[in-house]
Amino acid sequence: MQELIIGIDIGGSKILSGIVNREGRILARKKEATPLNCSAGEMLDGITVTVKELMQELGAGWQDILGVAVGAPGPLDYFNGIIKDPPNLGWREFPLREELSKRLGKQLLLDNDANMAALGEMRFGRSKDCTHLIYMTVSTGIGGGIIIDGNVYRGKDGGAGELGRMRILAEHGPGGSERARNLEDLASGTALAHEAQEIIKQGRGQGISTLCPEGKIITAREIGAAARGGDLDAREMIERAGYFLGMAIANLVNIFNPERIILGGGAGLGLQDFLLQPIQNAVHQWVAPSLKHNLKIEFSTLGEDIGLLGCAAAILQEFESTYNK
Amino acid sequence: MQELIIGIDIGGSKILSGIVNREGRILARKKEATPLNCSAGEMLDGITVTVKELMQELGAGWQDILGVAVGAPGPLDYFNGIIKDPPNLGWREFPLREELSKRLGKQLLLDNDANMAALGEMRFGRSKDCTHLIYMTVSTGIGGGIIIDGNVYRGKDGGAGELGRMRILAEHGPGGSERARNLEDLASGTALAHEAQEIIKQGRGQGISTLCPEGKIITAREIGAAARGGDLDAREMIERAGYFLGMAIANLVNIFNPERIILGGGAGLGLQDFLLQPIQNAVHQWVAPSLKHNLKIEFSTLGEDIGLLGCAAAILQEFESTYNK
């Protein structure tokens, strides 16, 4: 009894719901497209149906459930369970924790997806022994989850970890002015897609334009495939993103002195063969020598389940801390 | 009894020793030039003499002393009490805590000067009610002390807070290469002095060159005075440093969600009339809206005593945490 955890990972394009045991085995799961033209309430009605289906599939009742956790795109108000301004979803400032809790008849835990992923990585990934780690997701956007002494670091008001906002480039503009750009605009999947469109307009990036004929949306996947197929423009673009990710990661290491940096997210994982080298170069060049000894930089191996496993990890951590009090 | 704390603030150019009471009043103090051509042991012999003189001055014995704390330039190994590679001092990897402790016949606490300053600011400065603050010192170098939940954040191995190493500018170099520069090289007192020399060579910075005739060393003080006297080159240089400090501070706020950023250090305090505006602009532009609500950015008002007061704060914090266990 109480051996199971319900996890719900709400993303901008998909919702992944599942039931996970204490060892991190996913016993049931369902992936659905995020409904884009409905209210938050309607979305939660759908999630409620899915959760009940999954429980039925396993023949599980509420007496078997240790807890329910939801990961959702930030920014969100962890302390009050409110989703603030999720990208792609057509609503904002919604009390998701309370509303879903009402529908399920069960308390639940809501946190942002990057924090969940960081917890999942620490409990079920390759970072099991780590107490100080930073998870960085490189996806349509760039987000982060910071673990200090084994716990999510939230800052004074719960808003810490906005890693995609890190300004790292000051470009010289007209009249000697400078323009600082942030990491998300320089190295996210969205940034790469924009850049690919630009270079195609200039007649470059042949490999990408072949994979994406007129009208087909360019994503990190096609850019990576083009680079692997020999498109040097595509390759250079990805390595440049790696250079900026490396700058940001070196900065984080100098600030936090962590044991582990874990990279995830669709674009990050999909392009890791090109990203790792420039990131390692940056860390090698710019991190204080004494902070490099015990540092590892790795890509997550948990794949698209990281959010779901993170939900399980969050519930287990909460349970253990209550139990040990 | 045990009402007094001995603080020793070792800097690259001066050593400030003092006796402080629990309320942060400095009852006795002595400022000496840092001896530059002697061994670490000889320096500690000198400090031992000074400490005894100060105690004598107050008629205090060891029974009156709650603790002894030393602040020193990083990088240092807090856990083992070792100074690693202090700038200006001609020795390295020295077990300062143990060696001074032997001489005084008293256990002591050693931490880096920026951490001490952060603690001093939190207990005796304008940040008394704060639990999440970042102290940034802008001096010959740039360093930082990070306070999380009222305690110094040290990272996994005690090396956190290397704020001066933050890379924030990627410049285009020859052959399309890029060169990333760090905050210390862009905005420290040393960086400003170098830049002043450069612009004087180019026949600009009239105000600075008037204040620093051939042979006189240029410091942030002269650059500030020139700017106040109407030297636009000097002013622009300082404001540009402020722009970069602002980038770094906005990054730290997005990462940490602190309540307070406190700036100190000789160059920082001396140029605050020009630095505050560009720093505030950067934060206004680049920090996530929800993180700006409870945020204050201020210059320390503790002056050159901040390190000494920090020593007192560190001892009081240690005493209270032991007492409350």
XYZ file of C-alpha atoms in Angstrom:
650
model
C 0.000 0.000 0.000
C 1.002 3.562 -0.760
C 3.687 2.249 -3.039
C 2.708 4.269 -6.088
C 3.119 7.858 -7.184
C 1.094 9.663 -9.802
C 3.133 12.077 -11.882
C 1.862 14.564 -14.436
C 4.317 16.446 -16.618
C 2.579 19.312 -18.393
C 4.549 20.680 -21.313
C 3.876 23.211 -24.010
C 3.274 20.496 -26.604
C 2.523 17.311 -24.637
C 1.216 16.113 -21.309
C 2.808 12.961 -19.973
C 0.936 11.248 -17.140
C 2.101 8.134 -15.397
C 2.181 5.955 -12.336
C 5.630 5.291 -10.913
C 6.762 3.027 -8.082
C 9.257 3.958 -5.371
C 12.142 2.519 -7.362
C 11.420 4.745 -10.337
C 9.785 2.131 -12.559
C 7.023 3.587 -14.682
C 4.167 1.087 -14.445
C 1.653 2.949 -16.575
C 1.913 6.012 -18.750
C -0.028 8.028 -21.250
C 1.190 10.771 -23.544
C -1.302 13.264 -24.892
C -1.002 16.415 -26.940
C -1.434 19.520 -24.801
C -4.884 20.884 -25.662
C -4.162 24.365 -26.920
C -7.579 25.882 -27.426
C -9.318 25.196 -24.173
C -9.491 26.653 -20.688
C -7.202 25.523 -17.897
C -10.221 23.928 -16.238
C -10.975 21.840 -19.322
C -7.362 20.737 -19.491
C -7.557 19.606 -15.877
C -10.779 17.722 -16.568
C -8.865 15.804 -19.238
C -5.961 15.095 -16.885
C -8.398 13.866 -14.248
C -9.880 11.347 -16.695
C -6.393 10.165 -17.688
C -5.312 9.699 -14.071
C -8.372 7.580 -13.349
C -7.757 5.487 -16.466
C -4.161 4.854 -15.454
C -5.206 3.841 -11.943
C -7.802 1.493 -13.393
C -5.230 0.005 -15.741
C -3.147 -1.010 -12.709
C -6.148 -1.875 -10.562
C -4.920 0.729 -8.082
C -7.046 2.708 -5.631
C -6.226 5.875 -3.714
C -5.077 3.730 -0.802
C -2.156 2.657 -3.022
C -1.083 6.197 -3.872
C 1.664 7.855 -1.851
C 1.182 11.169 -3.580
C 0.424 13.130 -6.720
C 2.858 15.614 -8.246
C 2.602 17.920 -11.225
C 5.465 19.513 -13.136
C 4.571 22.511 -15.264
C 6.395 25.234 -17.172
C 7.539 28.191 -15.081
C 7.268 30.834 -14.015
C 5.034 29.496 -11.295
C 4.363 30.317 -7.680
C 5.439 27.187 -5.846
C 4.331 28.394 -2.437
C 0.770 29.111 -3.572
C 0.470 26.525 -6.340
C -0.243 29.052 -9.080
C 0.859 28.827 -12.698
C 1.745 32.316 -13.770
C 2.349 32.669 -17.453
C 2.992 29.346 -19.159
C 4.233 29.573 -22.738
C 1.852 28.135 -25.375
C -1.007 27.569 -22.926
C -3.657 30.169 -23.465
C -4.296 31.134 -19.857
C -2.366 32.595 -16.925
C -2.345 33.142 -13.154
C -4.253 29.916 -12.639
C -4.439 28.142 -9.238
C -3.598 24.782 -10.771
C -2.710 22.987 -7.553
C -6.008 23.779 -5.879
C -8.137 23.151 -8.978
C -6.619 19.786 -9.846
C -6.601 18.780 -6.191
C -10.352 19.444 -6.057
C -10.971 17.284 -9.130
C -8.875 14.370 -7.884
C -9.990 14.646 -4.271
C -6.327 14.460 -3.255
C -3.659 16.950 -2.156
C -0.893 17.433 -4.635
C 2.494 18.971 -5.168
C 3.172 21.436 -8.001
C 6.620 22.558 -9.074
C 8.234 23.815 -12.227
C 9.408 21.189 -14.696
C 13.105 22.002 -14.394
C 13.039 21.586 -10.607
C 11.214 18.283 -11.026
C 13.762 17.135 -13.584
C 16.633 18.038 -11.256
C 15.064 15.972 -8.463
C 14.438 13.092 -10.875
C 18.037 13.165 -12.020
C 19.309 13.150 -8.438
C 17.219 10.159 -7.397
C 16.930 8.032 -10.509
C 19.604 9.288 -12.910
C 23.375 9.166 -12.946
C 23.634 11.780 -10.194
C 22.407 9.590 -7.350
C 25.195 10.454 -4.942
C 25.093 14.195 -5.626
C 23.898 16.851 -3.231
C 24.846 19.936 -5.274
C 23.734 19.865 -8.863
C 22.298 22.106 -11.516
C 19.961 20.815 -14.172
C 19.695 22.914 -17.305
C 17.034 22.185 -19.873
C 17.680 23.332 -23.431
C 14.403 23.066 -25.208
C 12.100 25.622 -26.851
C 13.290 27.756 -23.928
C 16.104 27.368 -21.398
C 15.307 26.718 -17.755
C 17.052 25.466 -14.689
C 16.691 23.551 -11.485
C 19.240 24.156 -8.751
C 19.830 21.557 -6.038
C 21.700 22.649 -2.932
C 22.344 20.187 -0.123
C 19.900 17.805 -1.739
C 17.006 20.261 -1.912
C 15.611 22.493 -4.615
C 16.880 26.024 -4.161
C 13.973 28.446 -4.518
C 15.287 31.821 -3.426
C 13.426 34.318 -1.308
C 10.076 34.205 -3.129
C 10.341 30.904 -4.986
C 11.516 32.426 -8.255
C 15.155 31.302 -8.413
C 16.707 29.419 -11.318
C 15.794 31.633 -14.266
C 18.893 30.458 -16.108
C 17.615 31.293 -19.585
C 17.634 34.959 -18.648
C 21.360 35.044 -18.093
C 22.788 37.887 -20.185
C 26.070 36.880 -21.690
C 26.614 38.812 -24.841
C 26.997 42.502 -25.332
C 26.905 43.307 -28.996
C 28.176 46.537 -30.322
C 25.278 48.384 -31.857
C 24.980 51.716 -33.648
C 26.711 54.705 -32.076
C 28.872 52.578 -29.801
C 25.833 51.297 -27.948
C 25.784 47.761 -26.606
C 23.042 45.225 -26.590
C 23.079 42.377 -24.117
C 21.400 39.164 -25.193
C 20.273 36.363 -22.986
C 21.102 32.692 -23.091
C 17.646 31.682 -24.265
C 17.879 34.006 -27.261
C 21.321 32.666 -28.101
C 21.167 28.930 -27.517
C 17.621 27.536 -27.139
C 15.934 25.349 -29.729
C 13.832 28.349 -30.727
C 16.949 30.486 -31.185
C 18.527 27.841 -33.398
C 15.368 27.569 -35.513
C 15.267 31.342 -36.022
C 18.906 31.402 -36.944
C 18.401 28.571 -39.429
C 15.630 30.535 -41.128
C 17.965 33.506 -41.389
C 20.856 31.649 -42.951
C 18.545 29.885 -45.396
C 17.295 33.289 -46.524
C 20.936 34.152 -47.167
C 21.297 31.052 -49.346
C 23.319 29.096 -46.795
C 22.437 26.045 -44.702
C 21.807 23.813 -47.714
C 21.470 20.688 -45.605
C 18.760 22.256 -43.484
C 16.799 23.613 -46.421
C 16.874 20.196 -48.086
C 15.410 18.597 -44.942
C 12.887 21.401 -44.548
C 11.308 22.237 -47.877
C 9.162 25.371 -48.013
C 6.550 25.324 -45.314
C 8.032 22.627 -43.092
C 8.869 23.904 -39.635
C 12.567 23.856 -38.788
C 13.482 22.428 -35.381
C 16.690 21.450 -33.619
C 16.148 17.919 -34.954
C 16.544 18.944 -38.605
C 19.452 21.236 -37.825
C 21.232 18.367 -36.074
C 20.517 15.981 -38.939
C 21.838 18.525 -41.444
C 25.022 19.000 -39.404
C 25.540 15.238 -39.232
C 25.003 15.107 -42.980
C 27.853 17.547 -43.556
C 26.173 20.965 -43.547
C 28.922 23.122 -42.072
C 26.636 26.113 -41.536
C 24.360 23.965 -39.409
C 27.290 22.586 -37.486
C 28.778 26.006 -36.838
C 25.431 27.273 -35.600
C 25.102 24.444 -33.086
C 28.674 24.813 -31.887
C 28.118 28.514 -31.397
C 25.110 27.703 -29.222
C 27.411 25.312 -27.342
C 29.885 28.116 -26.838
C 27.236 30.273 -25.182
C 25.889 27.371 -23.128
C 29.484 26.793 -22.037
C 29.868 30.409 -20.935
C 26.691 30.161 -18.890
C 27.667 26.832 -17.361
C 31.155 28.070 -16.462
C 29.504 31.049 -14.777
C 27.215 28.766 -12.800
C 30.114 26.591 -11.688
C 32.106 29.616 -10.505
C 29.088 30.861 -8.592
C 27.773 27.587 -7.127
C 30.696 25.160 -6.927
C 28.397 22.216 -7.760
C 29.356 18.563 -8.242
C 27.357 18.011 -11.357
C 25.830 19.899 -14.256
C 23.166 17.886 -16.046
C 21.836 18.952 -19.411
C 18.483 17.889 -20.747
C 15.648 19.122 -22.922
C 14.803 18.107 -26.481
C 17.296 20.384 -28.241
C 20.011 19.741 -25.660
C 19.746 15.964 -25.825
C 19.243 15.884 -29.584
C 22.372 17.938 -30.272
C 24.619 16.603 -27.520
C 27.175 15.183 -29.961
C 27.982 18.746 -31.063
C 27.366 20.565 -27.791
C 29.544 18.663 -25.352
C 32.924 19.736 -26.725
C 32.389 23.518 -26.731
C 30.805 23.278 -23.269
C 33.768 21.344 -21.915
C 36.177 23.812 -23.519
C 34.422 26.708 -21.842
C 34.508 25.074 -18.438
C 38.146 24.115 -18.877
C 39.102 27.679 -19.796
C 37.018 29.711 -17.424
C 36.291 27.824 -14.226
C 38.494 28.411 -11.183
C 40.949 25.482 -10.963
C 39.857 24.375 -7.498
C 36.242 24.070 -8.670
C 37.033 21.646 -11.481
C 38.258 18.719 -9.352
C 34.961 17.140 -8.459
C 32.901 18.488 -11.319
C 31.136 16.415 -13.945
C 29.128 17.717 -16.875
C 26.729 15.218 -18.380
C 23.641 14.870 -20.486
C 20.682 13.266 -18.782
C 19.980 9.647 -19.650
C 16.397 9.713 -18.414
C 15.012 10.885 -21.757
C 11.495 12.215 -21.989
C 10.514 10.489 -18.729
C 12.672 12.794 -16.638
C 9.707 14.980 -15.663
C 7.609 11.999 -14.642
C 10.454 10.507 -12.622
C 11.004 13.933 -11.110
C 7.404 13.958 -9.884
C 8.039 10.629 -8.170
C 11.290 11.917 -6.678
C 9.570 15.045 -5.343
C 6.874 13.003 -3.604
C 9.430 10.564 -2.151
C 11.556 13.432 -0.872
C 8.573 15.077 0.761
C 7.479 11.789 2.302
C 10.949 11.032 3.666
C 11.409 14.477 5.142
C 8.027 14.250 6.891
C 8.745 10.731 8.034
C 12.173 11.632 9.390
C 10.997 14.636 11.367
C 32.717 38.177 30.290
C 33.056 36.789 26.781
C 31.534 39.976 25.480
C 34.275 40.789 22.998
C 35.327 39.536 19.594
C 38.706 39.912 17.981
C 38.559 40.521 14.251
C 41.437 40.618 11.806
C 40.845 41.722 8.239
C 43.848 40.907 6.076
C 43.862 42.744 2.785
C 46.339 43.079 -0.060
C 47.414 46.542 1.115
C 46.328 46.834 4.772
C 45.606 44.728 7.802
C 42.835 46.009 10.042
C 42.687 44.466 13.511
C 40.108 45.325 16.109
C 38.072 44.359 19.126
C 34.318 44.529 18.666
C 31.483 44.034 21.108
C 28.335 42.025 20.473
C 26.458 45.098 19.308
C 29.023 45.808 16.611
C 30.796 48.693 18.328
C 34.493 48.747 17.565
C 36.196 49.405 20.901
C 39.780 49.266 19.709
C 41.331 49.112 16.270
C 44.645 49.302 14.520
C 45.350 49.674 10.826
C 48.706 48.576 9.500
C 50.197 48.265 6.037
C 50.324 44.653 4.874
C 53.996 43.640 5.065
C 54.820 42.665 1.517
C 58.317 41.280 1.766
C 58.097 38.811 4.594
C 56.954 35.262 5.167
C 53.434 34.368 6.218
C 54.842 33.372 9.620
C 56.413 36.803 10.129
C 53.144 38.461 9.158
C 51.330 36.366 11.763
C 53.933 37.263 14.406
C 53.099 40.904 13.716
C 49.362 40.269 13.960
C 49.888 38.417 17.257
C 51.672 41.444 18.718
C 48.898 43.761 17.518
C 46.162 41.574 19.015
C 47.906 41.591 22.390
C 48.345 45.369 22.261
C 44.649 45.859 21.500
C 43.642 43.580 24.372
C 45.964 45.457 26.687
C 44.510 48.778 25.524
C 41.064 47.608 26.705
C 42.379 45.792 29.772
C 40.826 42.623 28.346
C 41.971 39.052 28.981
C 41.134 35.858 27.075
C 38.262 35.239 29.487
C 36.573 38.283 27.904
C 36.927 37.027 24.340
C 34.050 35.163 22.724
C 36.099 34.335 19.658
C 38.693 35.317 17.092
C 37.953 35.544 13.381
C 40.120 36.332 10.390
C 38.980 37.503 6.963
C 41.461 37.060 4.142
C 41.481 37.293 0.366
C 40.238 34.216 -1.470
C 40.623 31.697 -2.851
C 40.914 29.913 0.467
C 39.981 26.538 1.816
C 37.462 27.317 4.513
C 37.103 23.753 5.694
C 40.827 23.298 6.295
C 41.755 26.890 7.136
C 44.248 27.251 4.298
C 44.959 30.390 2.292
C 45.549 29.289 -1.252
C 46.858 32.009 -3.481
C 46.296 35.478 -2.056
C 46.978 38.341 -4.457
C 49.881 40.638 -3.448
C 51.025 38.454 -0.571
C 54.174 36.631 -1.534
C 53.242 33.154 -0.295
C 50.607 30.526 -0.969
C 48.957 27.332 0.320
C 49.535 28.437 3.901
C 47.668 26.899 6.885
C 46.852 30.298 8.322
C 44.153 29.196 10.739
C 46.355 26.657 12.458
C 49.458 28.856 12.517
C 47.756 31.924 13.952
C 45.789 29.785 16.357
C 49.067 28.363 17.712
C 50.506 31.842 18.212
C 47.434 33.211 19.986
C 46.744 30.027 21.962
C 43.120 30.254 20.843
C 40.942 28.550 18.225
C 39.895 30.802 15.414
C 37.638 31.082 12.417
C 38.996 31.896 8.954
C 36.841 32.852 5.988
C 37.248 34.846 2.823
C 36.779 38.578 3.133
C 33.694 38.767 0.914
C 31.871 36.149 3.002
C 32.821 38.044 6.163
C 31.587 41.293 4.652
C 28.277 39.674 3.696
C 27.796 38.460 7.268
C 28.761 41.883 8.633
C 26.266 43.577 6.368
C 23.505 41.199 7.426
C 24.052 41.723 11.141
C 25.243 45.287 11.454
C 24.405 46.987 8.157
C 21.188 48.031 6.473
C 20.310 44.421 5.627
C 19.497 43.328 9.141
C 16.208 41.654 8.304
C 17.514 39.865 5.220
C 18.052 36.132 4.863
C 18.948 36.021 1.154
C 21.565 38.506 0.081
C 24.567 38.781 -2.157
C 27.492 41.010 -1.308
C 29.689 42.033 -4.206
C 32.976 43.751 -3.591
C 34.375 45.900 -6.390
C 37.938 46.605 -5.473
C 41.277 45.697 -7.088
C 39.397 42.490 -7.909
C 35.738 41.509 -7.760
C 34.546 38.965 -5.221
C 31.328 37.846 -3.691
C 29.670 36.523 -0.596
C 26.371 34.709 -1.001
C 23.966 34.387 1.926
C 21.180 31.835 1.651
C 18.709 31.374 4.493
C 20.974 33.447 6.699
C 24.105 31.369 6.137
C 27.105 31.725 3.872
C 26.668 29.526 0.808
C 29.891 27.609 0.176
C 29.074 25.042 -2.506
C 30.274 21.486 -2.522
C 33.943 22.120 -1.683
C 33.794 25.597 -0.180
C 34.698 27.431 -3.379
C 31.401 29.095 -4.316
C 30.997 32.813 -4.947
C 33.679 33.467 -7.561
C 31.628 36.316 -8.974
C 34.535 38.132 -10.617
C 34.980 35.195 -12.959
C 31.563 35.601 -14.503
C 31.981 35.790 -18.288
C 29.599 38.332 -19.681
C 31.091 39.628 -22.883
C 31.860 37.766 -26.043
C 33.909 39.899 -28.359
C 34.515 39.109 -31.962
C 38.202 38.568 -32.490
C 40.316 37.903 -35.557
C 39.072 35.272 -38.030
C 35.567 35.221 -36.611
C 36.861 33.917 -33.277
C 35.250 35.026 -30.075
C 36.811 36.046 -26.841
C 34.813 36.001 -23.641
C 35.805 38.466 -20.963
C 35.020 38.261 -17.300
C 33.517 40.768 -14.923
C 36.765 41.415 -13.089
C 38.537 42.314 -16.345
C 35.686 44.606 -17.312
C 34.667 46.403 -14.149
C 37.172 46.106 -11.270
C 39.296 48.975 -10.004
C 42.263 47.395 -11.757
C 40.340 47.202 -15.043
C 39.414 50.875 -14.767
C 43.012 51.855 -14.061
C 44.236 49.923 -17.119
C 41.613 51.487 -19.282
C 42.520 54.956 -18.030
C 46.135 54.366 -19.007
C 44.991 53.328 -22.458
C 42.816 56.344 -23.111
C 45.503 58.700 -21.813
C 47.898 57.166 -24.345
C 45.324 58.042 -26.968
C 45.303 61.669 -25.809
C 41.907 61.432 -24.083
C 40.959 61.463 -20.404
C 42.353 64.965 -19.800
C 40.928 65.167 -16.305
C 42.599 61.940 -15.255
C 45.980 62.849 -16.704
C 45.860 66.218 -14.928
C 45.262 64.458 -11.608
C 47.899 61.822 -12.360
C 50.996 63.466 -13.776
C 53.629 61.137 -15.231
C 54.546 58.445 -12.757
C 51.611 58.798 -10.388
C 49.587 55.617 -10.149
C 46.050 55.912 -11.445
C 43.332 54.435 -9.230
C 39.544 54.475 -9.193
C 39.779 57.495 -6.880
C 41.399 59.717 -9.504
C 39.109 58.443 -12.225
C 36.092 59.308 -10.076
C 37.474 62.746 -9.250
C 38.136 63.429 -12.947
C 34.596 62.380 -13.861
C 33.154 64.652 -11.181
C 35.348 67.471 -12.535
C 33.767 67.111 -15.976
C 36.025 64.601 -17.768
C 33.500 62.865 -20.014
C 35.929 60.096 -20.963
C 36.340 59.208 -17.304
C 32.624 59.317 -16.744
C 31.879 57.119 -19.734
C 34.446 54.595 -18.564
C 32.865 54.315 -15.119
C 29.364 54.077 -16.535
C 30.491 51.323 -18.855
C 31.830 49.428 -15.823
C 28.428 50.028 -14.236
C 26.762 48.545 -17.291
C 28.768 45.339 -16.918
C 28.233 45.217 -13.145
C 24.536 45.612 -13.899
C 24.591 42.670 -16.310
C 26.252 40.495 -13.686
C 23.897 41.619 -10.939
C 20.812 41.019 -13.104
C 22.153 37.523 -13.798
C 22.620 36.875 -10.085
C 19.102 38.069 -9.292
C 17.594 35.812 -11.970
C 19.555 32.875 -10.603
C 19.187 33.460 -6.847
C 16.019 35.497 -6.300
C 17.655 37.363 -3.380
C 16.194 40.187 -1.282
C 19.207 42.393 -1.368
C 22.316 43.044 -3.409
C 24.938 44.971 -1.468
C 27.896 46.551 -3.177
C 31.131 47.378 -1.419
C 34.855 47.590 -2.016
C 37.006 50.662 -2.505
C 36.250 51.226 -6.184
C 32.579 50.323 -5.797
C 31.969 52.681 -2.875
C 34.148 55.440 -4.320
C 32.307 55.496 -7.637
C 28.791 54.759 -6.430
C 27.420 58.100 -7.667
C 28.100 56.957 -11.244
C 27.527 53.227 -10.842
C 24.071 53.074 -9.303
C 22.106 54.280 -12.329
C 23.476 51.850 -14.933
C 23.156 49.004 -12.429
C 19.527 49.878 -11.742
C 18.823 50.179 -15.465
C 20.227 46.711 -16.074
C 18.159 45.168 -13.318
C 15.060 46.971 -14.483
C 15.540 45.730 -18.058
C 16.711 42.191 -17.520
C 15.349 40.753 -14.284
C 12.188 38.624 -14.364
C 9.303 40.850 -13.210
C 8.336 38.653 -10.273
C 11.882 38.833 -8.859
C 11.935 42.636 -8.694
C 9.181 43.103 -6.086
C 11.165 42.604 -2.928
C 14.593 43.426 -4.305
C 16.837 46.239 -3.113
C 20.224 47.162 -4.499
C 22.355 49.235 -2.165
C 25.886 50.279 -1.419
C 27.211 49.263 1.960
C 27.342 51.957 4.622
C 29.818 50.107 6.831
C 32.848 51.580 5.058
C 36.256 50.085 5.618
C 35.135 48.444 8.859
C 32.882 45.974 7.056
C 35.474 43.198 7.254
C 36.044 43.721 10.969
C 32.321 43.798 11.674
C 31.993 40.711 9.517
C 34.463 38.887 11.756
C 32.302 39.775 14.745
C 29.168 38.653 12.918
C 30.753 35.325 11.988
C 31.715 34.596 15.585
C 28.294 35.615 16.896
C 26.577 33.422 14.321
C 28.735 30.459 15.235
C 28.136 31.043 18.929
C 24.369 31.319 18.474
C 24.130 28.212 16.326
C 26.112 26.196 18.898
C 24.088 27.674 21.738
C 20.757 26.911 20.022
C 21.590 23.297 19.246
